[in-house]
Structure formats: C-alpha cells, structure tokens
Tab-separated table of C-alpha atoms and ligand atoms in Angstrom:
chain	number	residue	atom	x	y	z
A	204	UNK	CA	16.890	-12.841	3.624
A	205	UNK	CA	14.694	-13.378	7.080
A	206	UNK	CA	18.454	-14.563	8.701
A	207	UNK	CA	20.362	-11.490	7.400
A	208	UNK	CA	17.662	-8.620	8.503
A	209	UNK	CA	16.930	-10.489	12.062
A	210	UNK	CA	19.719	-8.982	14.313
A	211	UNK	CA	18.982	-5.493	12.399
A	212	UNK	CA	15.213	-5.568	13.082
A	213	UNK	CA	15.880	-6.969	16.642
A	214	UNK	CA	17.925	-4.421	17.679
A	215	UNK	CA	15.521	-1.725	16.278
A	216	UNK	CA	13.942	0.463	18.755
A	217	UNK	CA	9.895	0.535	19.361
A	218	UNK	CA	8.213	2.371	17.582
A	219	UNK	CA	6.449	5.778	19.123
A	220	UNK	CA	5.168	8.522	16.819
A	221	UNK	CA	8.670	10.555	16.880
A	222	UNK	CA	9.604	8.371	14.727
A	223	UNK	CA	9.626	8.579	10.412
A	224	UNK	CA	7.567	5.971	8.988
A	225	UNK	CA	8.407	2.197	8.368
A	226	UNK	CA	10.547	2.158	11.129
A	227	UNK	CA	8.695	-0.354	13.369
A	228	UNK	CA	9.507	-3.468	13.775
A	229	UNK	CA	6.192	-5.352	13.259
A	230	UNK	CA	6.555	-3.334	9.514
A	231	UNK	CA	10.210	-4.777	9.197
A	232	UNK	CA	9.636	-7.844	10.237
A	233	UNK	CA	6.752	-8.590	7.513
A	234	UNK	CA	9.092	-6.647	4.786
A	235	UNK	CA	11.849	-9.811	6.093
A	236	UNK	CA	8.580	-12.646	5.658
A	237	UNK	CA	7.634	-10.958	2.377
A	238	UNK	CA	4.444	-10.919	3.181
A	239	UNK	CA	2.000	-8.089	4.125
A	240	UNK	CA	0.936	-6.963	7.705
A	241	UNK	CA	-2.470	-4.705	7.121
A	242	UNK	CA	-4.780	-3.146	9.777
A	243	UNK	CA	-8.306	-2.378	9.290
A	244	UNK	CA	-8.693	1.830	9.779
A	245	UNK	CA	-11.078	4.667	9.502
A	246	UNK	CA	-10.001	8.317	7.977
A	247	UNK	CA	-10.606	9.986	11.370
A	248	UNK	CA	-7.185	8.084	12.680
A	249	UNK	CA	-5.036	9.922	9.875
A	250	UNK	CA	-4.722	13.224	11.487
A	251	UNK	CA	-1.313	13.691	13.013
A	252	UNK	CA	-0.968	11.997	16.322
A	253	UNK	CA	-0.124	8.883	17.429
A	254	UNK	CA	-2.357	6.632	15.786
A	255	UNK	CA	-1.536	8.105	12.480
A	256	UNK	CA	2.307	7.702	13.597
A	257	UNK	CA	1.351	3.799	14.443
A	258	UNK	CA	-0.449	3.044	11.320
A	259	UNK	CA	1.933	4.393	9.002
A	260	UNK	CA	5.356	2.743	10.938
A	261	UNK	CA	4.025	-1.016	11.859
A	262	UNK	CA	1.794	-1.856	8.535
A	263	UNK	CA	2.264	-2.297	5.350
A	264	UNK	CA	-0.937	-2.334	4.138
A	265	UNK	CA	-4.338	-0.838	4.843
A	266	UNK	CA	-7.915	-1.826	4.628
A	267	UNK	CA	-10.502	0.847	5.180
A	268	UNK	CA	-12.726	-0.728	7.924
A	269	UNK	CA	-15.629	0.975	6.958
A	270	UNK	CA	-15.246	4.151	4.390
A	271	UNK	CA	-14.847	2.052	1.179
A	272	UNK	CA	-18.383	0.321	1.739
A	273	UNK	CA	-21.409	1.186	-0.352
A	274	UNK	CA	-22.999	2.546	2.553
A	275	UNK	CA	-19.943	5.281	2.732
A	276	UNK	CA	-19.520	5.665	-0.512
A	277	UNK	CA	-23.226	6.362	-1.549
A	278	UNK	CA	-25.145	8.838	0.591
A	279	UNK	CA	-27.919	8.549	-1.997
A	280	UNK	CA	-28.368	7.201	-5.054
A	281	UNK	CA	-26.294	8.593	-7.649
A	282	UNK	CA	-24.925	10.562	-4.924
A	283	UNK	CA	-21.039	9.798	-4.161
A	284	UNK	CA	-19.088	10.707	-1.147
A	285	UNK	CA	-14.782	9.764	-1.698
A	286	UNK	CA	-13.266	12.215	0.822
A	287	UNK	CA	-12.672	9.273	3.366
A	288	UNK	CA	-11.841	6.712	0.825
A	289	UNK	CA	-9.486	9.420	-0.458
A	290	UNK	CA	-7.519	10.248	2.519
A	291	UNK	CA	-6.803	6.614	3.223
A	292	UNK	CA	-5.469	5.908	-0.313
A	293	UNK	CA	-3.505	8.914	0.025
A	294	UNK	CA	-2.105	8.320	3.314
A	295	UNK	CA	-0.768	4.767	2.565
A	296	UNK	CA	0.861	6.333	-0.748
A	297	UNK	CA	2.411	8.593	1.531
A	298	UNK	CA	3.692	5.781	3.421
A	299	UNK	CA	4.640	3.216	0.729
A	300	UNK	CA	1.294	1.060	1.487
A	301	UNK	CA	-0.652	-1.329	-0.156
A	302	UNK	CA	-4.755	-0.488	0.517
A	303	UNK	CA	-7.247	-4.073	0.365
A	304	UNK	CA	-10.007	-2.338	-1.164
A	305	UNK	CA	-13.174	-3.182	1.026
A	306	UNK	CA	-15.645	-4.074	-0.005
A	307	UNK	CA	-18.085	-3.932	-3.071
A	308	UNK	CA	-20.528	-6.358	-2.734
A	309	UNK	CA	-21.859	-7.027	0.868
A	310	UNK	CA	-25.281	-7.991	1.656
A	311	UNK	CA	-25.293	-7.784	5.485
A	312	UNK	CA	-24.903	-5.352	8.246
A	313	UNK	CA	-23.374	-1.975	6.842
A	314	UNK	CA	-22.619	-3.289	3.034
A	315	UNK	CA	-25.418	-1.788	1.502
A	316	UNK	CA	-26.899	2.012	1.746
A	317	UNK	CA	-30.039	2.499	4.169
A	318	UNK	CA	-31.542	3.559	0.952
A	319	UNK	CA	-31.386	0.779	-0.705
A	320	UNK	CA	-34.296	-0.735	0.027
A	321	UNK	CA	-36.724	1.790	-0.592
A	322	UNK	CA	-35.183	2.083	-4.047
A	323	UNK	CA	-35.176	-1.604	-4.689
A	324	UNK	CA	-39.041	-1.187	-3.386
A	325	UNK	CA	-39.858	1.555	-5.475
A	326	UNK	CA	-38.418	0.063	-8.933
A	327	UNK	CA	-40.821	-1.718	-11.197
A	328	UNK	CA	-38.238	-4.501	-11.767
A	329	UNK	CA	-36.325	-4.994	-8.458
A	330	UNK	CA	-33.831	-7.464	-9.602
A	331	UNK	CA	-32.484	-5.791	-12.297
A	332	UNK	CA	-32.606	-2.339	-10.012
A	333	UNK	CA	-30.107	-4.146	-8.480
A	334	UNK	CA	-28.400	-5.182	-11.435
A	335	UNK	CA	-27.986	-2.038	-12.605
A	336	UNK	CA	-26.777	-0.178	-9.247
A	337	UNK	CA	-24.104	-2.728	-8.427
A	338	UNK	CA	-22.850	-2.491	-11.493
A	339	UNK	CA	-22.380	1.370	-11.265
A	340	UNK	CA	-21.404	0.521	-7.886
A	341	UNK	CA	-18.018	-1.283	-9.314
A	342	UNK	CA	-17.115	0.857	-12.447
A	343	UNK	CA	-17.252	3.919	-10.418
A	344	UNK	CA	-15.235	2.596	-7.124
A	345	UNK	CA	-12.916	0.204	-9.058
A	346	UNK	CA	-12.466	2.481	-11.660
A	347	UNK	CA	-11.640	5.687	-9.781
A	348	UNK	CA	-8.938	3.687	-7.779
A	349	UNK	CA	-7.785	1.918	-10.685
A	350	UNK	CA	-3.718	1.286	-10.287
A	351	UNK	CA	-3.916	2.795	-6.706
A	352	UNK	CA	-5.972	0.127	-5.083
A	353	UNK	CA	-4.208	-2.833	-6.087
A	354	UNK	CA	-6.490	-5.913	-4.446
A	355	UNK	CA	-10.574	-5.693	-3.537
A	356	UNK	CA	-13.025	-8.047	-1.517
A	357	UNK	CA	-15.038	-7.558	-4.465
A	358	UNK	CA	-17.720	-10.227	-2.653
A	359	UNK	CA	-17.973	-10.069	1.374
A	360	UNK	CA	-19.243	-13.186	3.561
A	361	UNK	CA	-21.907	-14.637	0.468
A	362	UNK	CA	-22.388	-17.659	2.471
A	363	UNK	CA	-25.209	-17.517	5.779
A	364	UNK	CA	-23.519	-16.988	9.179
A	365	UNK	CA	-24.011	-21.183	10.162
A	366	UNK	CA	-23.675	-22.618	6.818
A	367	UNK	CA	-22.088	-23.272	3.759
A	368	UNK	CA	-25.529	-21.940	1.668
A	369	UNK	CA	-25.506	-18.705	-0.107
A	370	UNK	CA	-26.540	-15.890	2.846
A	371	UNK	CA	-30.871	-16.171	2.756
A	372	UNK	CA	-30.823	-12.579	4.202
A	373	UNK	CA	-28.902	-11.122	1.481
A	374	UNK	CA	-30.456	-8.832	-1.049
A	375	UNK	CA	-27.947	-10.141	-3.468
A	376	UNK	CA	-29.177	-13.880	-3.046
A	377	UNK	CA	-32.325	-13.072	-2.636
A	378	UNK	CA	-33.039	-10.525	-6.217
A	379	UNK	CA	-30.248	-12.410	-7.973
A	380	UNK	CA	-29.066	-15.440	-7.179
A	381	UNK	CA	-25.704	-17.029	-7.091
A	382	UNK	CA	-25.323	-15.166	-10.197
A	383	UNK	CA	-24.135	-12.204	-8.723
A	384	UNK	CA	-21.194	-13.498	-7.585
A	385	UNK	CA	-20.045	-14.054	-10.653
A	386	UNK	CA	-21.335	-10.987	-12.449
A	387	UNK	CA	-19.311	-8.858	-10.017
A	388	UNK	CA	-15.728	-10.292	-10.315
A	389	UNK	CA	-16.287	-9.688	-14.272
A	390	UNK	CA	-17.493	-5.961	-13.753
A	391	UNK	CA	-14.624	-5.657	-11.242
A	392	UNK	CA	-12.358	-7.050	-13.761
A	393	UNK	CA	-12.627	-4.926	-17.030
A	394	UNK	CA	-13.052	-1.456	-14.358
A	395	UNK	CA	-9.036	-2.972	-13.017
A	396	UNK	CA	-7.730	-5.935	-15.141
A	397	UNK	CA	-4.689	-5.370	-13.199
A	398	UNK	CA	-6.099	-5.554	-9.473
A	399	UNK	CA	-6.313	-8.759	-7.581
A	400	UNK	CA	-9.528	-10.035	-6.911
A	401	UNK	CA	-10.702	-12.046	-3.666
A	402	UNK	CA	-13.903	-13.472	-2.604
A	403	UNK	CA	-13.553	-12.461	1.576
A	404	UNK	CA	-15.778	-15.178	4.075
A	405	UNK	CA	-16.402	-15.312	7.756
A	406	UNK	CA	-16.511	-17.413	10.441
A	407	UNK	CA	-15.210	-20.753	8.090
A	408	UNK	CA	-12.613	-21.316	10.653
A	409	UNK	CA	-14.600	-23.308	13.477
A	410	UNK	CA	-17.229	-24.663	11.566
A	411	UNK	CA	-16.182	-27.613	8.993
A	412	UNK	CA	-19.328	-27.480	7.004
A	413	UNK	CA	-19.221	-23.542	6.135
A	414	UNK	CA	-15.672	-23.806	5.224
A	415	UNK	CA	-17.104	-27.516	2.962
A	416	UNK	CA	-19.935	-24.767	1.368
A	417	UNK	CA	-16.588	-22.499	0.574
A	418	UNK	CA	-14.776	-24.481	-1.415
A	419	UNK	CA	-17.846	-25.478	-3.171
A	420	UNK	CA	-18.808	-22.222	-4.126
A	421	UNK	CA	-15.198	-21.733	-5.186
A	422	UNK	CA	-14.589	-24.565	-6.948
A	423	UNK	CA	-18.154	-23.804	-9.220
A	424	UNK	CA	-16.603	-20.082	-10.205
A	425	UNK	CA	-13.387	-21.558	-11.227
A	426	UNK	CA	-14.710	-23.957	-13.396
A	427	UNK	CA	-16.740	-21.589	-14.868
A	428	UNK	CA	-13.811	-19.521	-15.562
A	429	UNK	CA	-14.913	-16.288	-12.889
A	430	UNK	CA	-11.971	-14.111	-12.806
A	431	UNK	CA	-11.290	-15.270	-8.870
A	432	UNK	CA	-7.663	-14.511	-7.522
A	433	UNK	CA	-7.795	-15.105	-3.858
A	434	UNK	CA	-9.881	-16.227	-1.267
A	435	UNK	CA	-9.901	-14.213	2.408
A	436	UNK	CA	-10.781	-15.632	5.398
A	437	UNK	CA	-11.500	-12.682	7.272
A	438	UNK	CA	-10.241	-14.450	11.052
A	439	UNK	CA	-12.347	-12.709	13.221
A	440	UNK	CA	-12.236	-15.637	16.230
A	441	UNK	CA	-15.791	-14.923	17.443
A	442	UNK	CA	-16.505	-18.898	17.898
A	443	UNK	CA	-13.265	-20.199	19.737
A	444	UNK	CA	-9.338	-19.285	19.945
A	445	UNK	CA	-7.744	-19.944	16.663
A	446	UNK	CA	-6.860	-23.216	15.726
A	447	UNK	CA	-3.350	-23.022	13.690
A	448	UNK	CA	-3.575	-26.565	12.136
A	449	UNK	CA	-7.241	-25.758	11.294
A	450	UNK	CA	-6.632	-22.529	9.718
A	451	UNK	CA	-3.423	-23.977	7.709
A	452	UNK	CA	-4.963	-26.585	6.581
A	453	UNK	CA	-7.962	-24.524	5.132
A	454	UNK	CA	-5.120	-21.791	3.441
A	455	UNK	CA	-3.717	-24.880	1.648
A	456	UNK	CA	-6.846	-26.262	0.361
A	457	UNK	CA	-7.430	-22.685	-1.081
A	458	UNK	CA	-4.259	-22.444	-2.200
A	459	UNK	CA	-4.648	-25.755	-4.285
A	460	UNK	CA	-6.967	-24.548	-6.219
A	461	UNK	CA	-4.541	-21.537	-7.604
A	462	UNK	CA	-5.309	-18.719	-5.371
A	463	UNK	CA	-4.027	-16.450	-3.295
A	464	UNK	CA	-5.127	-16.626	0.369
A	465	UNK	CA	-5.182	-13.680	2.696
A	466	UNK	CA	-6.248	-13.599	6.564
A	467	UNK	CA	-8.001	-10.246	6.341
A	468	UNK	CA	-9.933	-9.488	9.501
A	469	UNK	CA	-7.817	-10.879	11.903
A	470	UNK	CA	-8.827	-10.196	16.085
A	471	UNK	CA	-9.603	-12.737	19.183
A	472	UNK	CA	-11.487	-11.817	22.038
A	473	UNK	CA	-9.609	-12.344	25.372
A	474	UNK	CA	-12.823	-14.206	26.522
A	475	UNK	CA	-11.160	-17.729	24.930
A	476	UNK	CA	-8.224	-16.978	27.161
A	477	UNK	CA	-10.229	-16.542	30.824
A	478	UNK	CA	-8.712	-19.163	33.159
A	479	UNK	CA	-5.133	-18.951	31.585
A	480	UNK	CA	-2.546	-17.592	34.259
A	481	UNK	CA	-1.641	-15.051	31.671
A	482	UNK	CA	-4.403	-14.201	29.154
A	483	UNK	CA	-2.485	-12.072	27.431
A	484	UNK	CA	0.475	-14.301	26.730
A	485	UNK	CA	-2.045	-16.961	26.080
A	486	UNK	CA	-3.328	-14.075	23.583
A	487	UNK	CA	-0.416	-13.992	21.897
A	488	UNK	CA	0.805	-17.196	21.416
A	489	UNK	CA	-3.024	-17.600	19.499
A	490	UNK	CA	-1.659	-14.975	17.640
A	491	UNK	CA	1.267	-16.660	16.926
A	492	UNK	CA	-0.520	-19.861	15.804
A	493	UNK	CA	-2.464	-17.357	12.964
A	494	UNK	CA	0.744	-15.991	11.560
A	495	UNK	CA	2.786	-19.216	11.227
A	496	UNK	CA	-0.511	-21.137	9.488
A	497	UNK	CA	-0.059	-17.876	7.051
A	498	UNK	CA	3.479	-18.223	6.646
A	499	UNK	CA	3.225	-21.969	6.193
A	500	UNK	CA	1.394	-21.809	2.797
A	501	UNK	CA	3.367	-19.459	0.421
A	502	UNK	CA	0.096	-18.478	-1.455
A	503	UNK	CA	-0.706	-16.362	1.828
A	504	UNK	CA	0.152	-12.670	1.015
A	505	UNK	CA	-0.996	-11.361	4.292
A	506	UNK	CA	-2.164	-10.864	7.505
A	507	UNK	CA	-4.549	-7.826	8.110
A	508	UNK	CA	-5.617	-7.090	12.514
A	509	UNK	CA	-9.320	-5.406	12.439
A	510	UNK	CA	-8.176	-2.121	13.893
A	511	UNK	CA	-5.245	-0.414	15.268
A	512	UNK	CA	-5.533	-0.953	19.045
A	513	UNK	CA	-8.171	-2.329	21.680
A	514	UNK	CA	-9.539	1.206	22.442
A	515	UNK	CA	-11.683	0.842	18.789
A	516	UNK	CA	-12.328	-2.298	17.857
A	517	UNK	CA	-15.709	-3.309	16.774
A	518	UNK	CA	-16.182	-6.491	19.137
A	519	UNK	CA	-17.087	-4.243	22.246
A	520	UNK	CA	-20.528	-3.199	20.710
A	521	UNK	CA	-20.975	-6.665	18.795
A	522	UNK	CA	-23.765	-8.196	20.600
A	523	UNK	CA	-23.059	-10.886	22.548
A	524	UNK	CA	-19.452	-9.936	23.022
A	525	UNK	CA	-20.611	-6.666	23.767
A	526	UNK	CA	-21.293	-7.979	27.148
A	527	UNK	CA	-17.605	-8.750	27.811
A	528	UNK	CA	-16.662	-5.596	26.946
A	529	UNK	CA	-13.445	-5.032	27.310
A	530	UNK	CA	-12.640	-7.587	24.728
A	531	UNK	CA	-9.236	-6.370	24.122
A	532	UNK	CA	-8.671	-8.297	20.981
A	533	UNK	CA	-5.947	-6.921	19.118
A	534	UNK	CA	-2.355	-5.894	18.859
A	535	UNK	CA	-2.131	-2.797	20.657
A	536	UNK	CA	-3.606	-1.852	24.216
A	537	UNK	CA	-6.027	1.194	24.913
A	538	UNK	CA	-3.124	3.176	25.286
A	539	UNK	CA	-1.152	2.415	22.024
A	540	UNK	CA	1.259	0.512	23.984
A	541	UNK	CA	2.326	-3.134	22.477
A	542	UNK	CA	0.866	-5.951	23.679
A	543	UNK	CA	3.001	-9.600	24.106
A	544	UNK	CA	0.341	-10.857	20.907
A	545	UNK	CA	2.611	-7.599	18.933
A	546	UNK	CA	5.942	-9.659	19.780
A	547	UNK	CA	5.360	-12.633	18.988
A	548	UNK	CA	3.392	-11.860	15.527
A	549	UNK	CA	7.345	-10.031	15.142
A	550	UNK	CA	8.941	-12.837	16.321
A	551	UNK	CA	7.269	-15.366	14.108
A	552	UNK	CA	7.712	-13.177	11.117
A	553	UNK	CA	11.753	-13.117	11.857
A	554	UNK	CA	12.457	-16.784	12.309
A	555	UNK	CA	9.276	-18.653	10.942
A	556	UNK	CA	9.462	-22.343	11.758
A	557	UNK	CA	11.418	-24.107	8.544
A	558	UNK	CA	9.376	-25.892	6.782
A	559	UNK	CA	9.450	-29.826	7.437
A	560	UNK	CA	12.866	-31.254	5.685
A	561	UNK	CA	13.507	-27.469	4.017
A	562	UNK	CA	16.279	-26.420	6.951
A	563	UNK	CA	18.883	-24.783	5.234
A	564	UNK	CA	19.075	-20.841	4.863
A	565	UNK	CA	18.873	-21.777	1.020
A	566	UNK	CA	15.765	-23.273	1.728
A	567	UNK	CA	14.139	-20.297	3.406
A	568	UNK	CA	15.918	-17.596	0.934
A	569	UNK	CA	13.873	-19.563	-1.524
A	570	UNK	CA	10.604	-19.676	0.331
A	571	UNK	CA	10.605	-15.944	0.573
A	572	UNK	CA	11.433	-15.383	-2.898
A	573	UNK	CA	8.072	-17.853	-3.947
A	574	UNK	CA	5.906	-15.648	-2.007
A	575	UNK	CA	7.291	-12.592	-3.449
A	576	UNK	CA	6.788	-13.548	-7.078
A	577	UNK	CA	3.519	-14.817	-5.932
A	578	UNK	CA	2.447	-11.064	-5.634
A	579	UNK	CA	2.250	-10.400	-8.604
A	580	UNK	CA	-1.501	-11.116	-9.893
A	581	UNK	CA	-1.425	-14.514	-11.822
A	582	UNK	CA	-2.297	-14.523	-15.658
A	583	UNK	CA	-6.426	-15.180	-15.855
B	889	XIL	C1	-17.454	-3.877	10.699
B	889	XIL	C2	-16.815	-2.603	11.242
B	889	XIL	O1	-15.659	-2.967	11.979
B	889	XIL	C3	-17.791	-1.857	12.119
B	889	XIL	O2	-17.251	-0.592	12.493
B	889	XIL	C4	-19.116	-1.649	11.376
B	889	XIL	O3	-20.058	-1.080	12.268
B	889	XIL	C5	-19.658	-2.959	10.830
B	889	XIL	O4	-18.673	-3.586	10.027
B	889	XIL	N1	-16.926	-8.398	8.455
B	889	XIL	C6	-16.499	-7.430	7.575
B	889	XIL	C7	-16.229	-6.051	8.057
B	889	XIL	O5	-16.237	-7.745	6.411
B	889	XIL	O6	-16.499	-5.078	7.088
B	889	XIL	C8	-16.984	-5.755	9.308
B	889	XIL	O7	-16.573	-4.480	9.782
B	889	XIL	C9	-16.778	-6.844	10.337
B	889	XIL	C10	-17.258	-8.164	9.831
C-alpha cells in the first residue's frame, strides 16, 4: 500500500490554500502509513485563509489546543460555552477529520475553571463538590460529542512534573485521591461506550523514573479492570531533543500491556539544535526519529504537532523557554512555509524503515493493514 501511493504522493504538488482539502502531502502520506497526523488548533484559525486551508489539507486529525478544556467550556458553574468546541468538530467533519477530544480531567495550568476554587471553598463538603462537578463535567462534554468525537484524554499529566507520584498540586489528588482516575474513565465510558479512551502524560520521555511511575499507575487501572484504551505521551521535548530508541521503547512497553499509544503533543525547541551547522535539518531529522519510533510499534495510531506553525506555538511564552523566544518548534515556519522537519515527517511516512527481518512488500502491506484494524476501539 505505502509502495503503490509513493510515486503518486511524491509527485504531488505543495500544498497552498488554493488548493481543495486533503490534497497535501504530509495528509497523504499518513493516509499511505495508516496512521493519523493531528495538530493541536484553536477556533480563531478556522476562518477562511491560509491557516484554515493548511489545517484542513496536511492533517487528518485535530485536537483543540485549548477550547475543549473545562476552563473553555465552563465560564461559570453550570454555565456552558460550545461555540469553539463546535466549530472545530464541525470543521474537521467538513474535512473528513478525526478530533482527540482534549481534555476532561486536568489539574494544572488551564484544566480547571478560575472558579473553581472558590466553589470548591465555598462547599460544605469539598471533595465530593468535586465529585459531583467532574462528573457533570464528562456526561455533558462526552455526551454532547458522543459519535463525533471519537477518542478523549479523558485524564491529562496525573503524575507531578519530576516524578512518577500522582501530581501533589492537583485538586484532583489532593480532594480525591488516585480514585479519580478511575472514576473518570467509567463516567467517560457509559456518556461514549464507543469512544477510545487514553490517559495523556508529560515529560516521561527524558526522565526514566516518571515514565517507571507510568506504567505503574497503568498497570494498577488495568488490573482493576478501568476502562483504559490508550496511553499518550504528549512529546513536548522541553528536557532534551528526542531520543527515538527511548521513545520506541516506551510505545512498546505501553503497547504490551494492550493499548493503544498516541504521541499527542508533539514540538522541539530549536534550542537542542544550537551548535549544529544546520539547526533546522538537525530539527528535522529529530523529527524524523519521533515518527519512525511511532511507526515502529503498530499500536501507535498517531502523531499529533502542538500547533500549526512557529508563529503560535505555546513554547515562546513558556517560562524558561520564553527566554529563547523564537523557539520555532514545529512543522511550519512563521510564514506558513514548510520547514525540512515537514519533509522528512513525509518522507518517513512513505518508506518507513522495514521492520528487522519483515523486508518484503508483503511484509509491509501487512503491517499497515495491523494498524488499521487496530483503530477500531478493542472490546473492554
Ligand atoms: C497549553 C496551550 O498550548 C496553551 O495555549 C495554554 O495557555 C496552556 O495549555 N500539556 C497539555 C496541553 O496537555 O493542553 C497544554 O496546552 C500544553 C501542555
């Protein structure tokens, strides 16, 4: 399948917002990998223009970087808010898209409403305040985009930034416990029982013992039979240039256990790449590393960049990065233009390496037909 569409997709022009949707090559070439290629994006990039015209031709799947989070959702309690979360479902509909619905239950930075605490303050039983709103929190998200949204970080980053622990900081951990992790997938559940389900964590990728605390917590919701689909690792490179042994090894070790694996956040500062003749080739053969660890395991469905182009991403006001503004971490320039780390994601999505004694084109037709059936949610 990859060796019959490669000379098409090769010979297919760049993309540029003249032309009709799913005509890039970035979108082709995942369509050839059967897998997905998703970008983080906010509803103000749908209007007609060129963004719009990028997002729709070179993805096949969206994640709404911001306006499916409590905090967008819920302007006050009670209160909800869809029209952004609306016009990004819409628009990937309108362009054959999947959406990774993110995220429902996020303890840190802008996961939960500014209101939250105020209400959690005023309530004469805070915990099961909490309780009680997250659990309205899922029925009414999950349920609205019920057999539209079709996968959901229903947990974000539960662990602490350094460790494998559950995250002290979080209101979750702190009212709750660890059982709110597993109170969550449930609710999640019966609002979809058809939507994939992931657990999405940060920063395991350089740091053994966080990634150690992951597979602990997953392996304790598995055995006690949480409906758990997929792990992400989100793959923002904030500690180091990706490491593509590292990262594959830690997708199969997920994978083991029966899940799907997603990279879901995926950007890298060019401050790893400062000395390098080229840092932008050096860039993109980082990038390259990321997609072949994710095309490696056939439980990965997909790799998702955290915004469209290095004119918005969220690593030039991240404190410290912030101070090497510009970080220019992604797959597009300021100007919408490709960057090198855009052709050589394409490239490795049309001729992957074959896998290690698996060289014949039977070999790789069947490869691409395991991670297609793998798509499909697996019977919990
Ligand atoms: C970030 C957004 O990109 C920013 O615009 C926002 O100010 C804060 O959140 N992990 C996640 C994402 O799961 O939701 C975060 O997105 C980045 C870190």
């Amino acid at each position: 399948m990859r060796a019959l569409f490669a000379p098409l997709l090769l010979a297919a022009p760049v993309a540029t917002a003249a032309l009709p949707p799913a005509s890039g090559e970035l979108r082709g070439a995942a369509a050839a990998a059967g897998i997905e290629i998703g970008v983080a994006a906010e509803p103000a990039q749908l209007a007609p223009g060129p963004e719009a015209a990028l997002l729709a031709s070179e993805f096949t799947s969206l994640t709404p970087e911001n306006a499916m989070k409590w905090s967008a959702l819920a302007p006050a309690p009670g209160v909800w808010s869809f029209a952004g979360a609306d016009a990004l479902v819409d628009f990937a509909d309108g362009n054959g898209q999947r959406v990774r619905g993110h995220t429902l239950v996020w303890g840190r930075a802008n996961g939960v409403p500014g209101w939250l605490g105020d209400e959690l303050a005023a309530a004469s039983d805070p915990a099961e305040r909490l309780r009680a709103l997250t659990a309205e929190l899922i029925d009414t998200v999950v349920g609205r985009y019920a057999g539209r949204v079709p996968t959901w970080d229903v947990v974000n980053e539960p662990l602490a930034v350094d460790s494998g622990e559950l995250d002290p900081d979080s209101p979750f951990t702190q009212l709750l416990g660890v059982g709110y992790i597993a109170e969550a997938f449930a609710r999640a559940r019966a609002a979809d029982p058809t939507a994939t389900l992931f657990l999405n964590e940060t920063l395991v990728e350089a740091q053994p013992a966080k990634f150690a605390g992951l597979l602990a917590l997953v392996d304790a919701l598995l055995a006690d039979g949480v409906p758990l689909d997929g792990v992400g690792l989100q793959g923002h490179f904030l500690q180091g240039r990706a490491d593509g042994a590292v990262l594959r090894a830690q997708l199969e070790a997920l994978a083991a256990r029966g899940l799907f694996v997603e990279i879901t956040e995926l950007d890298m500062p060019v401050l790893w790449f400062f000395g390098e003749p080229d840092v932008l080739a050096a860039q993109a053969e980082a990038y390259a590393d990321v997609a072949a660890a994710c095309l490696a395991v056939p439980a990965c469905r997909g790799i998702t960049v955290w915004g469209l182009s290095d004119a918005d991403t969220w690593l030039d006001t991240l404190f410290p990065l912030s101070a090497f503004a510009p970080n220019r971490p992604l797959l597009f320039d300021e100007t919408l233009a490709p960057k090198p780390a855009y052709g050589a994601v394409r490239d490795v999505l049309l001729a992957p390496a074959p896998p290690a004694g698996m060289l014949s084109f039977a070999a790789l037709a069947t490869l691409a037909l395991i991670r297609r059936a793998a798509s499909a949610p697996p019977p919990r």
